PDB file of C-alpha atoms in Angstrom:
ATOM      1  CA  UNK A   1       6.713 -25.978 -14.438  1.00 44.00           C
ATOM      2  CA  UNK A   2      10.179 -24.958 -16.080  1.00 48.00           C
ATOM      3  CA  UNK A   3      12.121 -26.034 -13.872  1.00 49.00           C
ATOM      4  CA  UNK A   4      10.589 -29.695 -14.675  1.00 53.00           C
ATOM      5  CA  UNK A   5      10.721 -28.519 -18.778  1.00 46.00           C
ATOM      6  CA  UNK A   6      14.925 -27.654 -17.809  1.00 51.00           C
ATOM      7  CA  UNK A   7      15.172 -31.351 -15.597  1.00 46.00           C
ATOM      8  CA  UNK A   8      13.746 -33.438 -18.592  1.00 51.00           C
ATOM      9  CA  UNK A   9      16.229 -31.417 -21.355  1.00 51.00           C
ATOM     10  CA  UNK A  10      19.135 -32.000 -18.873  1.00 51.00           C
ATOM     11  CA  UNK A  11      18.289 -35.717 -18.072  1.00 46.00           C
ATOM     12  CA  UNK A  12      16.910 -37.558 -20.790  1.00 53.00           C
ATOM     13  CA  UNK A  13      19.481 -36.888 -23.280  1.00 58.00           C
ATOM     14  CA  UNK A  14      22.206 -37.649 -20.322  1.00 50.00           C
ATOM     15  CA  UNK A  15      20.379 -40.713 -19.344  1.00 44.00           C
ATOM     16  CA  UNK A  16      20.266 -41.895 -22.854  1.00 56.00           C
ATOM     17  CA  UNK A  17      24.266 -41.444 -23.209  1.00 53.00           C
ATOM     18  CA  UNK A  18      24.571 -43.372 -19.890  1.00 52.00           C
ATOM     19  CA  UNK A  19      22.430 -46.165 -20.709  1.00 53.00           C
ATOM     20  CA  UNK A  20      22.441 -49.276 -22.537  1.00 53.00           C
ATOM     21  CA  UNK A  21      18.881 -49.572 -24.729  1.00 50.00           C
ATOM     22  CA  UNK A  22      18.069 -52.762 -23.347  1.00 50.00           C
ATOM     23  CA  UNK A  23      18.247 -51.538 -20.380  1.00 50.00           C
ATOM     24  CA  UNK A  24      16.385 -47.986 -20.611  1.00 49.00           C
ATOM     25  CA  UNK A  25      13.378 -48.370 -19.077  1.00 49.00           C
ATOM     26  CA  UNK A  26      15.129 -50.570 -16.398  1.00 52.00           C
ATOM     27  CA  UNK A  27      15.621 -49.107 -12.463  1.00 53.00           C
ATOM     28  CA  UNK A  28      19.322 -49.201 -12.286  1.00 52.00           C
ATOM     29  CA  UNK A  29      22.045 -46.653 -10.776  1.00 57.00           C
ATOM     30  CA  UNK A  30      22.323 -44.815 -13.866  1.00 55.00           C
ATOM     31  CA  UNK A  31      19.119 -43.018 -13.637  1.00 56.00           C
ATOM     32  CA  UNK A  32      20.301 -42.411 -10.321  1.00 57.00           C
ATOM     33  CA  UNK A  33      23.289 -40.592 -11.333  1.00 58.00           C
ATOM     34  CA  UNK A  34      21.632 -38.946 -14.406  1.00 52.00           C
ATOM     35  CA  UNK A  35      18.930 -37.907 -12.138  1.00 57.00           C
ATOM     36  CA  UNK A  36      21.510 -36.314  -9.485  1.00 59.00           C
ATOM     37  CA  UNK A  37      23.484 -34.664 -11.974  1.00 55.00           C
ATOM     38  CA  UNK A  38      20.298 -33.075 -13.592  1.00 53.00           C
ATOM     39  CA  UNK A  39      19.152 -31.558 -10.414  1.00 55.00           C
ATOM     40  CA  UNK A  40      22.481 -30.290  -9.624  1.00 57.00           C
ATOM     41  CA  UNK A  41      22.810 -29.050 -12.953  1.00 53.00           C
ATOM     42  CA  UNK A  42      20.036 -27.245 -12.381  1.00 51.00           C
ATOM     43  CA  UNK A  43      20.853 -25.975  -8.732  1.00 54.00           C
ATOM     44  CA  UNK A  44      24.708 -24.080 -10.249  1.00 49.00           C
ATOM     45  CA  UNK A  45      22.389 -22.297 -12.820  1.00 47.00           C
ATOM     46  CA  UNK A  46      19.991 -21.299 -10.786  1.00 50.00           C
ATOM     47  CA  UNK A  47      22.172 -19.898  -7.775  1.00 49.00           C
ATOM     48  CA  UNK A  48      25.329 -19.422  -9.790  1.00 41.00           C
ATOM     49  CA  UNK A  49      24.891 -18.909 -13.347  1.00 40.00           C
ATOM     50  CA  UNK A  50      22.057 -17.778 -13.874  1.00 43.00           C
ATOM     51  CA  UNK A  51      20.908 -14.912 -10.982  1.00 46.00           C
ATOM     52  CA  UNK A  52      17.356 -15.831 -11.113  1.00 44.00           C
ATOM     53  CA  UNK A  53      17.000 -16.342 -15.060  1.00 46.00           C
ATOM     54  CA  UNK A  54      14.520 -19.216 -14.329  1.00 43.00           C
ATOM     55  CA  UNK A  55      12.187 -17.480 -12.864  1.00 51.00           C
ATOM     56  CA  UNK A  56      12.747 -14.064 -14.576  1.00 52.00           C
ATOM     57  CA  UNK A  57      12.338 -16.571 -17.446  1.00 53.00           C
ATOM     58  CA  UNK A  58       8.304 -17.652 -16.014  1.00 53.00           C
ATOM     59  CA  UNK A  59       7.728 -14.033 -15.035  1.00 61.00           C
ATOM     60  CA  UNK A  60       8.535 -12.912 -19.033  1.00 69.00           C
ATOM     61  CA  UNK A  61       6.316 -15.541 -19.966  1.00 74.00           C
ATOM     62  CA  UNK A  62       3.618 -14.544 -17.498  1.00 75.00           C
ATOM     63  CA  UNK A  63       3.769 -10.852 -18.365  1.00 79.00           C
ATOM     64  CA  UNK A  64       3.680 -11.759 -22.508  1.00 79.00           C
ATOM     65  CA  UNK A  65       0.660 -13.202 -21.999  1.00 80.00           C
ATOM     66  CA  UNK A  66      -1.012 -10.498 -19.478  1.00 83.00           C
ATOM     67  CA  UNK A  67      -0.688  -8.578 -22.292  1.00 83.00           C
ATOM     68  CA  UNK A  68      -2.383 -10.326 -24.489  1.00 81.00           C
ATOM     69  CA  UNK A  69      -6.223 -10.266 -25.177  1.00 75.00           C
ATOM     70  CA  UNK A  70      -6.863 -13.166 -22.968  1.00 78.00           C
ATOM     71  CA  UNK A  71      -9.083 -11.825 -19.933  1.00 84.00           C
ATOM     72  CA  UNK A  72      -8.781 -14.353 -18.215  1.00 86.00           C
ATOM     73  CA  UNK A  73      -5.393 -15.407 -18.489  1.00 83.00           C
ATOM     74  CA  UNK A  74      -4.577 -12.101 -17.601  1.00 83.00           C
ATOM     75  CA  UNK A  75      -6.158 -12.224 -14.505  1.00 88.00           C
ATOM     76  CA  UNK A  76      -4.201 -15.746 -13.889  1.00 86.00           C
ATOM     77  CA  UNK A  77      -1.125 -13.721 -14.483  1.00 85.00           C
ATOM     78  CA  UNK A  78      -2.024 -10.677 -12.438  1.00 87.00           C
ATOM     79  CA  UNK A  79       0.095 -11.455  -9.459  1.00 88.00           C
ATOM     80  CA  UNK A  80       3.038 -12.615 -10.947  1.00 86.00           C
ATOM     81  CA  UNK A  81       3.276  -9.521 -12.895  1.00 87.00           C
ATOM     82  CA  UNK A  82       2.619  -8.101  -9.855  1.00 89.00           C
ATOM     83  CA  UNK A  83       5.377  -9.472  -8.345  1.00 87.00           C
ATOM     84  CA  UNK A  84       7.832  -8.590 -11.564  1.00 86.00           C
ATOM     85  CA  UNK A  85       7.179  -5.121 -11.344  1.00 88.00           C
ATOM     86  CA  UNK A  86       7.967  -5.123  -6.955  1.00 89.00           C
ATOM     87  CA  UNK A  87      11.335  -7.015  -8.078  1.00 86.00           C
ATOM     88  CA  UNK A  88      12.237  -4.261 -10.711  1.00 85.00           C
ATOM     89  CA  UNK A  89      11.387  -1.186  -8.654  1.00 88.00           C
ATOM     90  CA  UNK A  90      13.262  -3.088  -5.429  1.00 88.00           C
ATOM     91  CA  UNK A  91      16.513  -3.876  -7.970  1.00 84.00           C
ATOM     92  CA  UNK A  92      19.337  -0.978  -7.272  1.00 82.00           C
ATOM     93  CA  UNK A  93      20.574  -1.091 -10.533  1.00 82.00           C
ATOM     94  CA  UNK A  94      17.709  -1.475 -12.725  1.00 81.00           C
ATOM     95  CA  UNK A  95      18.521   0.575 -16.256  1.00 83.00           C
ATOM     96  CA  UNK A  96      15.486   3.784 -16.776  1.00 83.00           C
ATOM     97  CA  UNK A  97      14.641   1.866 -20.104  1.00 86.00           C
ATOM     98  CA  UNK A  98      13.370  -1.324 -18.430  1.00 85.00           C
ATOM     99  CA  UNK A  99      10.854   0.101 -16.097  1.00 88.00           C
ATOM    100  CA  UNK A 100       9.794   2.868 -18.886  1.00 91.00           C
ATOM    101  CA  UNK A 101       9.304   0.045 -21.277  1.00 89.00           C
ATOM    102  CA  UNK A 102       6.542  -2.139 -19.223  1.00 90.00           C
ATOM    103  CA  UNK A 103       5.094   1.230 -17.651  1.00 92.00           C
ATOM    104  CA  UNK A 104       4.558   2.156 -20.854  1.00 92.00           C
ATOM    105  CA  UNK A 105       3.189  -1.218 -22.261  1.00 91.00           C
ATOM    106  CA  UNK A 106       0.839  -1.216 -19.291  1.00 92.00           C
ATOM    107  CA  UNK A 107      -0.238   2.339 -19.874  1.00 94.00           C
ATOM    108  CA  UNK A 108      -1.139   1.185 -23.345  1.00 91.00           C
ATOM    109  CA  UNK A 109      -3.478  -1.915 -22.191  1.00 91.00           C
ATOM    110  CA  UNK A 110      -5.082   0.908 -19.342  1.00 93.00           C
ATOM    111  CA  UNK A 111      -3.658  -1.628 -16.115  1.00 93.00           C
ATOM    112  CA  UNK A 112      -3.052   2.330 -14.867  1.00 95.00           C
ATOM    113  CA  UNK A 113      -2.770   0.731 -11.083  1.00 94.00           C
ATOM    114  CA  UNK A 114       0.040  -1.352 -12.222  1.00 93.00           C
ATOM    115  CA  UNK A 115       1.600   1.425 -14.321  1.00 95.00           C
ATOM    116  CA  UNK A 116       1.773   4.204 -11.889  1.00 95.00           C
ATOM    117  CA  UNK A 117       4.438   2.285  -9.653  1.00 94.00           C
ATOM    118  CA  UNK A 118       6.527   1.830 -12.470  1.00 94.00           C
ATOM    119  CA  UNK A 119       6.082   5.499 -13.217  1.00 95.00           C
ATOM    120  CA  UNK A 120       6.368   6.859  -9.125  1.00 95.00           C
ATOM    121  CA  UNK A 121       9.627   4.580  -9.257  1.00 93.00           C
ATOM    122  CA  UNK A 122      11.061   6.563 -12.478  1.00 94.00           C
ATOM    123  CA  UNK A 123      10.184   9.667 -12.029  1.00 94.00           C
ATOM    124  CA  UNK A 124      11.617   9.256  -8.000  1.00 93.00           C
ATOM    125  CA  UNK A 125      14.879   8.259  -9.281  1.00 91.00           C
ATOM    126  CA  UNK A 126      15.564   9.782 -12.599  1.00 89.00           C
ATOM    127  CA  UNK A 127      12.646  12.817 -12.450  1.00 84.00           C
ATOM    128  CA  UNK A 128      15.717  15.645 -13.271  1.00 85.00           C
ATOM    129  CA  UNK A 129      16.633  13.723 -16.260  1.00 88.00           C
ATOM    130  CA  UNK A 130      13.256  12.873 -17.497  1.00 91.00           C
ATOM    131  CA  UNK A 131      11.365  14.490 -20.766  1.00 92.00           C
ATOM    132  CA  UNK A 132       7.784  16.699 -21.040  1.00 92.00           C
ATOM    133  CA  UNK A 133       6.334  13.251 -22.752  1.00 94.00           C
ATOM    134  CA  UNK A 134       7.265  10.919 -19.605  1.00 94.00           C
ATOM    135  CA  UNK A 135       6.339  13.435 -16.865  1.00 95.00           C
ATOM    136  CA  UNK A 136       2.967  14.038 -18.817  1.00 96.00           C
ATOM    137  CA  UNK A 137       2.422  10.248 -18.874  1.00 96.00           C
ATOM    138  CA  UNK A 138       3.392  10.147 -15.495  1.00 96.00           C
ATOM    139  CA  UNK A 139       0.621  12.581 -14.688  1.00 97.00           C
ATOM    140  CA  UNK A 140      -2.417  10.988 -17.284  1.00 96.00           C
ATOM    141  CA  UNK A 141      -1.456   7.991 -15.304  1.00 97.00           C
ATOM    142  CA  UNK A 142      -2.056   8.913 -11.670  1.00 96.00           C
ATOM    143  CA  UNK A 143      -5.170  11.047 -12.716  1.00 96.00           C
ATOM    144  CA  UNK A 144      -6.738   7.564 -14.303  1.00 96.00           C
ATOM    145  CA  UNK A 145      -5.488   5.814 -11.517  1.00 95.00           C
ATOM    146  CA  UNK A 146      -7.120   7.929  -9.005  1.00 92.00           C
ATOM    147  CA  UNK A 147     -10.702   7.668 -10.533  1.00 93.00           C
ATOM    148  CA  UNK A 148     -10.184  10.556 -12.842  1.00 93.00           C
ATOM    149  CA  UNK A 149      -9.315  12.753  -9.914  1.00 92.00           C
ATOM    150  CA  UNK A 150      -6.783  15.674 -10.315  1.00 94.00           C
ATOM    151  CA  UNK A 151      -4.551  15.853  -6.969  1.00 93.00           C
ATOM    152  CA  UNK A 152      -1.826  18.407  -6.257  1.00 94.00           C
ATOM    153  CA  UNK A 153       0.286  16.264  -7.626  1.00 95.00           C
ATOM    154  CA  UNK A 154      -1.219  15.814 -10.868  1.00 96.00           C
ATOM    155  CA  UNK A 155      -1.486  19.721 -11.525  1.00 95.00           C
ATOM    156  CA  UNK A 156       2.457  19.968 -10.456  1.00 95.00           C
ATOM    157  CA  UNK A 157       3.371  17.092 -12.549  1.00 96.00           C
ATOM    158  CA  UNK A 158       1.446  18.534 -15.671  1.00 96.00           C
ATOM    159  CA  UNK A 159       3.346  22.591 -14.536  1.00 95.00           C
ATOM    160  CA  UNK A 160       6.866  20.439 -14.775  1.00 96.00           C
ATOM    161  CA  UNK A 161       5.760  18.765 -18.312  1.00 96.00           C
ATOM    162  CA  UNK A 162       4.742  21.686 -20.017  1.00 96.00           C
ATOM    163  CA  UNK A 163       7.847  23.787 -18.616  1.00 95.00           C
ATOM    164  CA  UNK A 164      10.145  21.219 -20.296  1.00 95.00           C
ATOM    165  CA  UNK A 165       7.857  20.657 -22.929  1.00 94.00           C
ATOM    166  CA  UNK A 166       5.297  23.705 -23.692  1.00 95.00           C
ATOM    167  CA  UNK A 167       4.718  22.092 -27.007  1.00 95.00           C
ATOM    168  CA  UNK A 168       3.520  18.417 -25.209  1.00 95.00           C
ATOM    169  CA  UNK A 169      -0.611  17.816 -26.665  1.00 95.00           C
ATOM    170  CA  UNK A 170      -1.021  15.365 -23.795  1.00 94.00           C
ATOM    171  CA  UNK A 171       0.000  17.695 -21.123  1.00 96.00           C
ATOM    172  CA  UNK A 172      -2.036  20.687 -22.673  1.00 97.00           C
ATOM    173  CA  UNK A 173      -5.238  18.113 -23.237  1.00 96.00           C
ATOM    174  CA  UNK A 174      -5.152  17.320 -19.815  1.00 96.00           C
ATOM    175  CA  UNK A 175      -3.840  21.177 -18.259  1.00 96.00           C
ATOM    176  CA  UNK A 176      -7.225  21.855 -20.079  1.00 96.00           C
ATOM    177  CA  UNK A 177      -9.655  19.534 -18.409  1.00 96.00           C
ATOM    178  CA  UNK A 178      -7.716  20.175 -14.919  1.00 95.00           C
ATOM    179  CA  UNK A 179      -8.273  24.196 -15.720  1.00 94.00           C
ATOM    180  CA  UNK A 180     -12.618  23.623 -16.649  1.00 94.00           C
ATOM    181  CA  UNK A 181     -12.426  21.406 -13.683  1.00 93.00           C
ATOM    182  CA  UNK A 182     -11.336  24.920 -11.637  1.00 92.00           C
ATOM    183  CA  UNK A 183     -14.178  26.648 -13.539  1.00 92.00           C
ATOM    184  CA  UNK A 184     -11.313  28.519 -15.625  1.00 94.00           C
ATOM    185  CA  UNK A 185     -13.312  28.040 -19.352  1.00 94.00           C
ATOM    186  CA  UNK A 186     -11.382  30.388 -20.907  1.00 94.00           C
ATOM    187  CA  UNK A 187      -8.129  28.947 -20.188  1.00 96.00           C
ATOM    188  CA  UNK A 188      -9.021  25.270 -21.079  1.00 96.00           C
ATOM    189  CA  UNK A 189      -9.988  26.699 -24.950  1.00 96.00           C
ATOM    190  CA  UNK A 190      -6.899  28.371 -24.740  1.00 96.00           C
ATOM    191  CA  UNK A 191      -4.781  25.060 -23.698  1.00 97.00           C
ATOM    192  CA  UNK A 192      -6.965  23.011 -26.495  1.00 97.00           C
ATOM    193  CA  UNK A 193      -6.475  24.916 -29.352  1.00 97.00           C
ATOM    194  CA  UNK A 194      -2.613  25.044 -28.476  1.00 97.00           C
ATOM    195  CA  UNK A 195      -2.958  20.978 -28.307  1.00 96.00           C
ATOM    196  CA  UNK A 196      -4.984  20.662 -32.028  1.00 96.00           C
ATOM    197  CA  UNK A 197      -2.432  20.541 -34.163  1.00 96.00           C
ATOM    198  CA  UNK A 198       0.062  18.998 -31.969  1.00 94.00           C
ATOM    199  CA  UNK A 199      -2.189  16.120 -32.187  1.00 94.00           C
ATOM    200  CA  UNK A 200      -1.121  13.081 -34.574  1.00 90.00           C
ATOM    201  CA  UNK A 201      -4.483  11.781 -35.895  1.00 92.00           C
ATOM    202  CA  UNK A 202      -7.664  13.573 -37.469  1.00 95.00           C
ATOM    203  CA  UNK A 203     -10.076  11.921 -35.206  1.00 94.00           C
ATOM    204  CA  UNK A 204      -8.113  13.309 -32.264  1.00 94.00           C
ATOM    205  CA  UNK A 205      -8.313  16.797 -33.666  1.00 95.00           C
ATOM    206  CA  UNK A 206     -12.121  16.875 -34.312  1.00 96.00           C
ATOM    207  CA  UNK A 207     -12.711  15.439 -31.122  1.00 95.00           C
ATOM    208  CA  UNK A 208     -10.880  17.883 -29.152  1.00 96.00           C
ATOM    209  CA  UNK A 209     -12.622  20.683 -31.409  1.00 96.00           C
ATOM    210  CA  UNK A 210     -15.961  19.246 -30.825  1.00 96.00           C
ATOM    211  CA  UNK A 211     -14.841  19.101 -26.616  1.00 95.00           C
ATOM    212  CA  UNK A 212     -13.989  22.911 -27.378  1.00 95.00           C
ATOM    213  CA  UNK A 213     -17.183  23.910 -29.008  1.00 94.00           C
ATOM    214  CA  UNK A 214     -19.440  21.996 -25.766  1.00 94.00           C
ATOM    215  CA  UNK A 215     -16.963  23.847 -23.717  1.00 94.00           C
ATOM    216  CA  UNK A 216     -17.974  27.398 -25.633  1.00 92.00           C
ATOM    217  CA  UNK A 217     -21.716  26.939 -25.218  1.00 89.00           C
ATOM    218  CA  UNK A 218     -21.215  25.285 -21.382  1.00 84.00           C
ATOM    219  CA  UNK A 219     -19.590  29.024 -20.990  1.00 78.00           C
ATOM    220  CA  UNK A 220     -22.075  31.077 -23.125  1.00 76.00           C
ATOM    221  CA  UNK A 221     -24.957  29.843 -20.756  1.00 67.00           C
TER     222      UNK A 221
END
């Protein structure tokens, strides 16, 4: 559909230029050559100029609107995005910033499938350079990704996080819950109470403290 939206700005101001007004809505050799000129207007930018802008241009649109509130247009839009994120993790020169940015805008509408490419693809090419905070998103992201599950990789990721960043709440929120998972109580109160007041909202602190006391009786028993 843009590329018919980019024919129509090209040619009906050049056909209008070309043509007499008596004779605008006539078939003659001008539309012809308006017509020609439009699509190979069209055909430079495309292959020349632009190096794919037209349809990075679509796929922009597409992914705007993915993450958006409309269900269902999100699910019309699922693929291309799809397809935006295998062009950016197949592009060789593709800056950190621009996969971070939609891995982290799909983090934040929980497409976690979607995300965690974005995030393998970063941390595979950049992981020495990376922060605690992206390494511990890396790691909330395969755990929800996996169905809550907490592979080797997930405990390494979360070891790496807090080594760079001992001070991180998400990776100490979620050390916790890996370490009651291992039937280590003890050290998952120990992990929370480091997290409380690293945390940036009120609600987040009582509801870790509540998570602490259930924790405390669970242990008590």
């Amino acid at each position: 559909m843009s590329y018919i939206y980019f024919f129509l700005i090209i040619f009906i101001p050049l056909y209008a230029l070309l043509v007499e007004k008596d004779d605008f809505l006539k078939l003659n050799i001008k539309i012809i050559i308006a017509g020609l000129v439009s699509v190979s207007s069209l055909l430079v930018y495309e292959n020349i100029l632009s190096d794919g802008s037209l349809e990075l241009a679509h796929q922009k649109q597409s992914l705007d609107i993915f993450l958006g509130e409309d269900q269902q247009e999100k699910e019309n839009r699922r693929e291309e995005v799809n397809n935006l994120i295998t062009q950016l993790i197949k592009k060789r020169d593709v800056e950190p910033g621009e996969l971070y940015i939609l891995a982290r805008q799909l983090k934040n509408i929980d497409e976690f499938m979607l995300s965690r490419d974005l995030y393998k693809e970063i941390y595979n090419r950049f992981g020495n350079d990376l922060d605690g905070e992206v390494v511990a998103e890396y790691a909330q992201v395969l755990f929800m990704s996996s169905g809550r599950e907490f592979s080797d990789t997930v405990y390494i990721l979360l070891e790496e996080a807090l080594k760079k960043n001992p001070n991180n709440p998400s990776a100490l929120t979620l050390k916790g819950l890996a370490e009651l998972e291992k039937n280590n109580p003890q050290m998952t109160i120990e992990l929370w109470n480091q997290a409380i007041p690293l945390l940036n909202s009120e609600k987040e602190k009582d509801d870790l403290r509540s998570l602490i006391e259930a924790v405390k009786k669970r242990k008590n028993q």
